[in-house]
């Protein structure tokens, strides 16, 4: 049988721990409660969890006067029982919004207290239990301009600063992150993220870090040196970085050759993170190809995660272990 992880005590978690870093995965409550091997693998390999959807606005706040925390509670309880920390994802995003909100025709003066209450309630509920929050997710488009979202249209760009201030009030201990995609290396999007958070720092907005999602493709992934430069300039602003949603999607059949190249991308990105003092966490968007958003959102693509559909470690897993073992 294939080099089963855990047998030797050599796990992603144990090596990450030894280096003082968090290694994590996005999780869904269905398999967590329904498939024992899903929960066992998580507890063995990771010391950080991100609820994949359970904390999004539409899930926690399905009608104006009602909040639901069942799924998020189950994930947080699992993390606590297994000595893991939780990343909260996400308070302000333009997707997974409930209809009562998007169809409510709210004015700015009405929407501000709604957002304030939402942030206060959700962050407040998990005060002391969620160590980092993606306060705002994807406020910028691929070109780096403000994305004309539900929040932006009604409130204007100030929604970002306000969300961070309200989150800080609700849990002063939680580390607050701005999270986005496509800004891992250098370029227009990366510059726009940098300028946004630099402005926030100048204005005294309580931001602690930047989440770089790292949804990459086998045939298009950022240059390690550029990612290193990006981490470095954020460090110079006094900001932490978390790699928050890494996956490496493969088009067509996942041949040995493709899996080997995928492993190098995982290894290279983890190495860059480990070499940067401010890169405290490295999180995958899932961990098994059995449960991944990729095939649904990118038809024809898949096999993006370090474990296969049968929870067997792929070459990427061994490359990640190697990166963690190498001083
Ligand atoms: C995705 C989830 O994986 C899906 O299950 C859901 O249907 C939509 O959202 N960037 C993010 C994540 O910040 O929240 C997204 O997660 C993937 C892209």
PDB file of N, CA, C and O and ligand atoms in Angstrom, residues 52-53 56 89 93 95-96 137-138 179 213 215 245 285 293 296-297, ligand 1:
ATOM      1  N   UNK A  52     -15.363  26.285   4.677  1.00  0.00           N
ATOM      2  CA  UNK A  52     -15.366  26.652   3.252  1.00  0.00           C
ATOM      3  C   UNK A  52     -16.513  27.600   2.931  1.00  0.00           C
ATOM      4  O   UNK A  52     -16.346  28.545   2.155  1.00  0.00           O
ATOM      5  N   UNK A  53     -17.681  27.337   3.496  1.00  0.00           N
ATOM      6  CA  UNK A  53     -18.853  28.172   3.222  1.00  0.00           C
ATOM      7  C   UNK A  53     -19.638  28.565   4.466  1.00  0.00           C
ATOM      8  O   UNK A  53     -20.440  29.492   4.424  1.00  0.00           O
ATOM      9  N   UNK A  56     -20.138  32.228   5.585  1.00  0.00           N
ATOM     10  CA  UNK A  56     -20.496  33.264   4.613  1.00  0.00           C
ATOM     11  C   UNK A  56     -21.852  33.865   4.970  1.00  0.00           C
ATOM     12  O   UNK A  56     -22.683  33.225   5.621  1.00  0.00           O
ATOM     13  N   UNK A  89     -13.971  32.818   7.511  1.00  0.00           N
ATOM     14  CA  UNK A  89     -14.082  33.222   6.099  1.00  0.00           C
ATOM     15  C   UNK A  89     -15.550  33.250   5.744  1.00  0.00           C
ATOM     16  O   UNK A  89     -16.166  32.194   5.801  1.00  0.00           O
ATOM     17  N   UNK A  93     -18.353  39.919   1.393  1.00  0.00           N
ATOM     18  CA  UNK A  93     -18.036  39.407   0.057  1.00  0.00           C
ATOM     19  C   UNK A  93     -19.257  39.680  -0.819  1.00  0.00           C
ATOM     20  O   UNK A  93     -20.343  39.937  -0.295  1.00  0.00           O
ATOM     21  N   UNK A  95     -20.460  37.459  -2.978  1.00  0.00           N
ATOM     22  CA  UNK A  95     -21.167  36.216  -3.316  1.00  0.00           C
ATOM     23  C   UNK A  95     -21.740  35.586  -2.050  1.00  0.00           C
ATOM     24  O   UNK A  95     -21.387  35.967  -0.947  1.00  0.00           O
ATOM     25  N   UNK A  96     -22.617  34.591  -2.261  1.00  0.00           N
ATOM     26  CA  UNK A  96     -23.287  33.910  -1.147  1.00  0.00           C
ATOM     27  C   UNK A  96     -23.960  34.932  -0.218  1.00  0.00           C
ATOM     28  O   UNK A  96     -23.827  34.886   1.002  1.00  0.00           O
ATOM     29  N   UNK A 137     -13.420  40.146   1.432  1.00  0.00           N
ATOM     30  CA  UNK A 137     -12.946  39.211   0.415  1.00  0.00           C
ATOM     31  C   UNK A 137     -13.187  39.800  -0.977  1.00  0.00           C
ATOM     32  O   UNK A 137     -14.301  40.239  -1.284  1.00  0.00           O
ATOM     33  N   UNK A 138     -12.147  39.843  -1.791  1.00  0.00           N
ATOM     34  CA  UNK A 138     -12.280  40.179  -3.216  1.00  0.00           C
ATOM     35  C   UNK A 138     -12.969  41.506  -3.504  1.00  0.00           C
ATOM     36  O   UNK A 138     -13.889  41.579  -4.307  1.00  0.00           O
ATOM     37  N   UNK A 179      -8.531  39.589   2.051  1.00  0.00           N
ATOM     38  CA  UNK A 179      -8.268  38.370   1.278  1.00  0.00           C
ATOM     39  C   UNK A 179      -8.627  38.579  -0.196  1.00  0.00           C
ATOM     40  O   UNK A 179      -9.676  39.145  -0.510  1.00  0.00           O
ATOM     41  N   UNK A 213      -5.058  34.055  -1.952  1.00  0.00           N
ATOM     42  CA  UNK A 213      -5.820  32.818  -2.132  1.00  0.00           C
ATOM     43  C   UNK A 213      -4.992  31.710  -2.776  1.00  0.00           C
ATOM     44  O   UNK A 213      -5.042  30.570  -2.342  1.00  0.00           O
ATOM     45  N   UNK A 215      -5.336  30.248  -5.912  1.00  0.00           N
ATOM     46  CA  UNK A 215      -5.997  29.264  -6.779  1.00  0.00           C
ATOM     47  C   UNK A 215      -5.237  29.313  -8.092  1.00  0.00           C
ATOM     48  O   UNK A 215      -5.398  30.255  -8.866  1.00  0.00           O
ATOM     49  N   UNK A 245      -6.096  29.787   0.253  1.00  0.00           N
ATOM     50  CA  UNK A 245      -7.016  28.909  -0.487  1.00  0.00           C
ATOM     51  C   UNK A 245      -6.299  28.129  -1.579  1.00  0.00           C
ATOM     52  O   UNK A 245      -6.830  27.913  -2.670  1.00  0.00           O
ATOM     53  N   UNK A 285      -7.549  24.835  -0.294  1.00  0.00           N
ATOM     54  CA  UNK A 285      -9.013  24.989  -0.399  1.00  0.00           C
ATOM     55  C   UNK A 285      -9.654  23.605  -0.512  1.00  0.00           C
ATOM     56  O   UNK A 285     -10.104  23.192  -1.568  1.00  0.00           O
ATOM     57  N   UNK A 293     -14.040  22.363  -4.945  1.00  0.00           N
ATOM     58  CA  UNK A 293     -14.927  23.225  -5.743  1.00  0.00           C
ATOM     59  C   UNK A 293     -14.554  23.241  -7.220  1.00  0.00           C
ATOM     60  O   UNK A 293     -15.334  23.643  -8.065  1.00  0.00           O
ATOM     61  N   UNK A 296     -16.654  21.665 -10.336  1.00  0.00           N
ATOM     62  CA  UNK A 296     -17.935  22.347 -10.540  1.00  0.00           C
ATOM     63  C   UNK A 296     -17.757  23.734 -11.149  1.00  0.00           C
ATOM     64  O   UNK A 296     -18.556  24.178 -11.952  1.00  0.00           O
ATOM     65  N   UNK A 297     -16.727  24.435 -10.737  1.00  0.00           N
ATOM     66  CA  UNK A 297     -16.529  25.822 -11.186  1.00  0.00           C
ATOM     67  C   UNK A 297     -15.668  25.931 -12.440  1.00  0.00           C
ATOM     68  O   UNK A 297     -15.735  26.928 -13.153  1.00  0.00           O
TER      69      UNK A 297
HETATM   70  C1  LIG B   1     -16.247  28.728  -2.986  1.00  0.00           C
HETATM   71  C2  LIG B   1     -16.619  27.393  -2.377  1.00  0.00           C
HETATM   72  O1  LIG B   1     -15.534  26.512  -2.484  1.00  0.00           O
HETATM   73  C3  LIG B   1     -17.839  26.814  -3.062  1.00  0.00           C
HETATM   74  O2  LIG B   1     -18.265  25.633  -2.401  1.00  0.00           O
HETATM   75  C4  LIG B   1     -18.960  27.840  -3.062  1.00  0.00           C
HETATM   76  O3  LIG B   1     -20.037  27.369  -3.817  1.00  0.00           O
HETATM   77  C5  LIG B   1     -18.489  29.163  -3.625  1.00  0.00           C
HETATM   78  O4  LIG B   1     -17.332  29.608  -2.942  1.00  0.00           O
HETATM   79  N1  LIG B   1     -12.699  32.358  -3.441  1.00  0.00           N
HETATM   80  C6  LIG B   1     -13.175  32.367  -2.153  1.00  0.00           C
HETATM   81  C7  LIG B   1     -13.964  31.224  -1.659  1.00  0.00           C
HETATM   82  O5  LIG B   1     -12.867  33.289  -1.393  1.00  0.00           O
HETATM   83  O6  LIG B   1     -14.921  31.597  -0.705  1.00  0.00           O
HETATM   84  C8  LIG B   1     -14.623  30.462  -2.778  1.00  0.00           C
HETATM   85  O7  LIG B   1     -15.220  29.296  -2.228  1.00  0.00           O
HETATM   86  C9  LIG B   1     -13.614  30.113  -3.854  1.00  0.00           C
HETATM   87  C10 LIG B   1     -13.011  31.367  -4.436  1.00  0.00           C
END
